[in-house]
Tab-separated table of C-alpha atoms in Angstrom:
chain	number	residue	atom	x	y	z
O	1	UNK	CA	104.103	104.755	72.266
O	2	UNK	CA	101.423	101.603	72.374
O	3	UNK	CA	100.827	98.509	74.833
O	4	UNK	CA	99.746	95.138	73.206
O	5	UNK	CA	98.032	92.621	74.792
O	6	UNK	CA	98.958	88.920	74.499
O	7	UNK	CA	95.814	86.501	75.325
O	8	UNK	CA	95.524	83.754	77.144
O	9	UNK	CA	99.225	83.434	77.898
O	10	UNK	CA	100.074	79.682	79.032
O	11	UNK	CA	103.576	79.496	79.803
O	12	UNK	CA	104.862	75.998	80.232
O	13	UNK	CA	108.978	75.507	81.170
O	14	UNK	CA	110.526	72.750	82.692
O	15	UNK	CA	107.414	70.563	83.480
O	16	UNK	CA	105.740	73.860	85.419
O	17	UNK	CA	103.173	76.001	84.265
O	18	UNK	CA	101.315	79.393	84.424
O	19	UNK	CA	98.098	80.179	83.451
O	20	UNK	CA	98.689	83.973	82.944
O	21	UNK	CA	95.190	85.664	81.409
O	22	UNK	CA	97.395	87.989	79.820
O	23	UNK	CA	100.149	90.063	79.162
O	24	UNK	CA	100.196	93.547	79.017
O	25	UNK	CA	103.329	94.094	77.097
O	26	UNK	CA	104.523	97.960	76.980
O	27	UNK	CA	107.772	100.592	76.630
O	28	UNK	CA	108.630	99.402	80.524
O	29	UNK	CA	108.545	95.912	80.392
O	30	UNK	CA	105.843	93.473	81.150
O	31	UNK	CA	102.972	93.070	82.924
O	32	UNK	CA	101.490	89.282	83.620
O	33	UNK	CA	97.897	89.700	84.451
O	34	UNK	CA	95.943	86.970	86.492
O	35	UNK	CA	92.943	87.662	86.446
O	36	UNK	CA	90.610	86.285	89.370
O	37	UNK	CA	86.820	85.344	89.203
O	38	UNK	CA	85.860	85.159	93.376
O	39	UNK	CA	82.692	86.611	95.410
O	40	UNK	CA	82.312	87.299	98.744
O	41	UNK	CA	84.945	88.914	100.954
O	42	UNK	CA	88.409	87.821	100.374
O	43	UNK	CA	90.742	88.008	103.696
O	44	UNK	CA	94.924	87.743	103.451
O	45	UNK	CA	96.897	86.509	106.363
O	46	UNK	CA	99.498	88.597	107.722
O	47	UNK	CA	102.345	87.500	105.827
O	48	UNK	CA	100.127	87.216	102.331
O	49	UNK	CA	102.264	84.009	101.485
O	50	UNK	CA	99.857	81.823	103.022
O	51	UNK	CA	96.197	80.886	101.693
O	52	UNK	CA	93.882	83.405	101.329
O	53	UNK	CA	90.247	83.026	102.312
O	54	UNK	CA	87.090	83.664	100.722
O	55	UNK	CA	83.739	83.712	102.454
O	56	UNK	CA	81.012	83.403	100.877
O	57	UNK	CA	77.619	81.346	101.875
O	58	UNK	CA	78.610	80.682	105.094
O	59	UNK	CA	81.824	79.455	104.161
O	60	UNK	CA	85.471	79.532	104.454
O	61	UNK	CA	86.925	78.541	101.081
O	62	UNK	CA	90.963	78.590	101.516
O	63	UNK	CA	92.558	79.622	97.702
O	64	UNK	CA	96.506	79.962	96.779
O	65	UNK	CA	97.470	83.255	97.848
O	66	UNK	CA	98.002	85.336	94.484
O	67	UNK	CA	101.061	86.606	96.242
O	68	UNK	CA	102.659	83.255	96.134
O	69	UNK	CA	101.504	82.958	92.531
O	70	UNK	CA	103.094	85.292	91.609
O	71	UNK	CA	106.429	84.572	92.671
O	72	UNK	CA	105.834	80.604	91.407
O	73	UNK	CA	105.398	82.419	87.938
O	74	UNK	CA	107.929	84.480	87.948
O	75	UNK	CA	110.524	81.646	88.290
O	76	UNK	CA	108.943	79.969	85.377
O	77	UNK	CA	108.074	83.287	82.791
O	78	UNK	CA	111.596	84.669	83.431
O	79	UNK	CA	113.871	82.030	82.543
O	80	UNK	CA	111.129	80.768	79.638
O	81	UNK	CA	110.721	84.060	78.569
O	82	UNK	CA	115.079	84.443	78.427
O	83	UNK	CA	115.564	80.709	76.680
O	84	UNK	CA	113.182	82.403	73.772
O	85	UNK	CA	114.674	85.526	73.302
O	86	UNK	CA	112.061	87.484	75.385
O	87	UNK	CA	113.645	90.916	77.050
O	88	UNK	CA	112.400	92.916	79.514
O	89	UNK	CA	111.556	93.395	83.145
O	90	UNK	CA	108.926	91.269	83.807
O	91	UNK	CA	106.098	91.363	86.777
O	92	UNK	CA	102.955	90.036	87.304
O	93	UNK	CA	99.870	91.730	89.228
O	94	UNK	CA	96.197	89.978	89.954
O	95	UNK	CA	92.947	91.350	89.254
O	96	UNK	CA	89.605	90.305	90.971
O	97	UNK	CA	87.401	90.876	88.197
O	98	UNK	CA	83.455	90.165	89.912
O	99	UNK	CA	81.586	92.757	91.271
O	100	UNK	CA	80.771	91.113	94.317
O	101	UNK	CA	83.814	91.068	95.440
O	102	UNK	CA	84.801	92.844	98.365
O	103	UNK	CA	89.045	92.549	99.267
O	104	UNK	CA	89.906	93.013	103.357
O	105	UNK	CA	91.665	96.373	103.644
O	106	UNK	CA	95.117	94.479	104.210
O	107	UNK	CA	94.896	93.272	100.879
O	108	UNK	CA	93.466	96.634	99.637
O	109	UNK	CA	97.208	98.083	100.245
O	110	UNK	CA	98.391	94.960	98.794
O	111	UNK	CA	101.112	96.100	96.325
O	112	UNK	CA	100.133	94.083	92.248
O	113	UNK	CA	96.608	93.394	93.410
O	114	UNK	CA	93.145	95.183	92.439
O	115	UNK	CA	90.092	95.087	92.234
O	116	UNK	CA	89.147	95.492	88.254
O	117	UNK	CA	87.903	98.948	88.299
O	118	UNK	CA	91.641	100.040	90.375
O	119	UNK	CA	93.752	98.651	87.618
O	120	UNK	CA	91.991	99.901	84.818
O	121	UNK	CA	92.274	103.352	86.369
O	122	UNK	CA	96.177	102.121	86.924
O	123	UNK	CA	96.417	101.701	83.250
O	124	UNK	CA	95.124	104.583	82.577
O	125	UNK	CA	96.810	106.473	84.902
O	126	UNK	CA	100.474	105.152	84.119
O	127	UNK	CA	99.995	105.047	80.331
O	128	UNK	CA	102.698	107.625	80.109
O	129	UNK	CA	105.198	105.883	82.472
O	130	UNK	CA	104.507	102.496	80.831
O	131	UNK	CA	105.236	103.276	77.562
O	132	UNK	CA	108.196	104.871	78.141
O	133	UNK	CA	111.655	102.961	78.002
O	134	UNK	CA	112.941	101.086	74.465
O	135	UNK	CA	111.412	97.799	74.751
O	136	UNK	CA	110.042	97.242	70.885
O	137	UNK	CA	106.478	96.463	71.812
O	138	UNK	CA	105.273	94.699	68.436
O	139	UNK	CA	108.133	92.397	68.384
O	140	UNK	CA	107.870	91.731	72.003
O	141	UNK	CA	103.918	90.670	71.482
O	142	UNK	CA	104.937	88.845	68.842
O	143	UNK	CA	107.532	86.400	70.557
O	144	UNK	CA	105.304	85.901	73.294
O	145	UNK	CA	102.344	84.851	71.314
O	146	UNK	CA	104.854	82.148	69.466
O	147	UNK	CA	105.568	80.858	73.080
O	148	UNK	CA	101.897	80.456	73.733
O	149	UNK	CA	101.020	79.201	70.782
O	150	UNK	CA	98.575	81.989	69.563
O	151	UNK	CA	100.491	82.671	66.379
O	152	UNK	CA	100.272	79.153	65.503
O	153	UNK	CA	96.279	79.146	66.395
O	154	UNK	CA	96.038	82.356	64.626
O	155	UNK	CA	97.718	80.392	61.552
O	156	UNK	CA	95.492	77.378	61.762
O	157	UNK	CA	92.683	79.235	61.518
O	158	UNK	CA	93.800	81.412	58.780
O	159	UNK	CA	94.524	78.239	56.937
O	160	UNK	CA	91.110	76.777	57.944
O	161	UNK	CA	88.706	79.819	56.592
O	162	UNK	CA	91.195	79.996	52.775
O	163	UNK	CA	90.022	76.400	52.126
């Protein structure tokens, strides 16, 4: 069994958006990756739903906790997703992709976040367990590039290097 990836993955329905980096799409379902660019240590509230922090230079920088994101996106993918024909379970998880971060241990535990290195090991780990169920992977990919517009970009440009 394979995994595609679907990237970026803009997902706009009913005047809301999410900026998903990607989709993982696989046997299981799929996966919305955000992925998240921050330094400095990151520190989650008890509850998670609240702002996060980062510190970094001295400072307190408040950000949208990814935990909330994710449940804002969910109640736009899944019903966009169903209006176009799009099946399976759906979830999303968030990646800090920089080095310098460094995650408080709350947020370590933190179930659908990691730190780059952790869900690439994830991946790799679960490849098995992903790709197993009947969702048809190519087709899947291939809906949810149409509802982000990459087949159409991939068709522009197609049309742009023939002439």
């Amino acid at each position: 069994k394979k995994m595609k990836v679907v990237a970026p993955g803009r997902v706009v329905y009913k005047g809301k958006t999410a900026e998903v980096t990607a989709f993982l799409v696989h046997g299981s379902g799929i996966t919305g990756i955000v992925c998240l660019g921050y330094n400095g240590s990151i520190k989650m509230p008890a509850d998670g739903k609240e702002n996060w922090v980062q510190h970094m230079n001295g400072e307190d920088i408040p950000f949208e906790s990814p935990l909330a994101v994710r449940e804002r996106y969910l109640e736009i993918v899944k019903p966009a997703f169903e209006k176009n024909g799009i099946e399976g379970p759906v979830d999303f998880v968030t990646v800090f992709t920089t080095n310098g971060v460094n995650l408080d241990s709350s947020i370590a535990s933190a179930e659908n976040v990691f730190y780059r290195n952790r869900y690439t090991d994830y991946i790799v780990k679960n490849a098995a367990v992903l790709s197993e169920g009947s969702l048809d992977v190519d087709r899947t990919a291939e809906k949810i590039a149409k509802l982000v517009g990459i087949a159409e970009l991939k068709k522009q440009e197609n049309s742009r290097i023939k002439k």
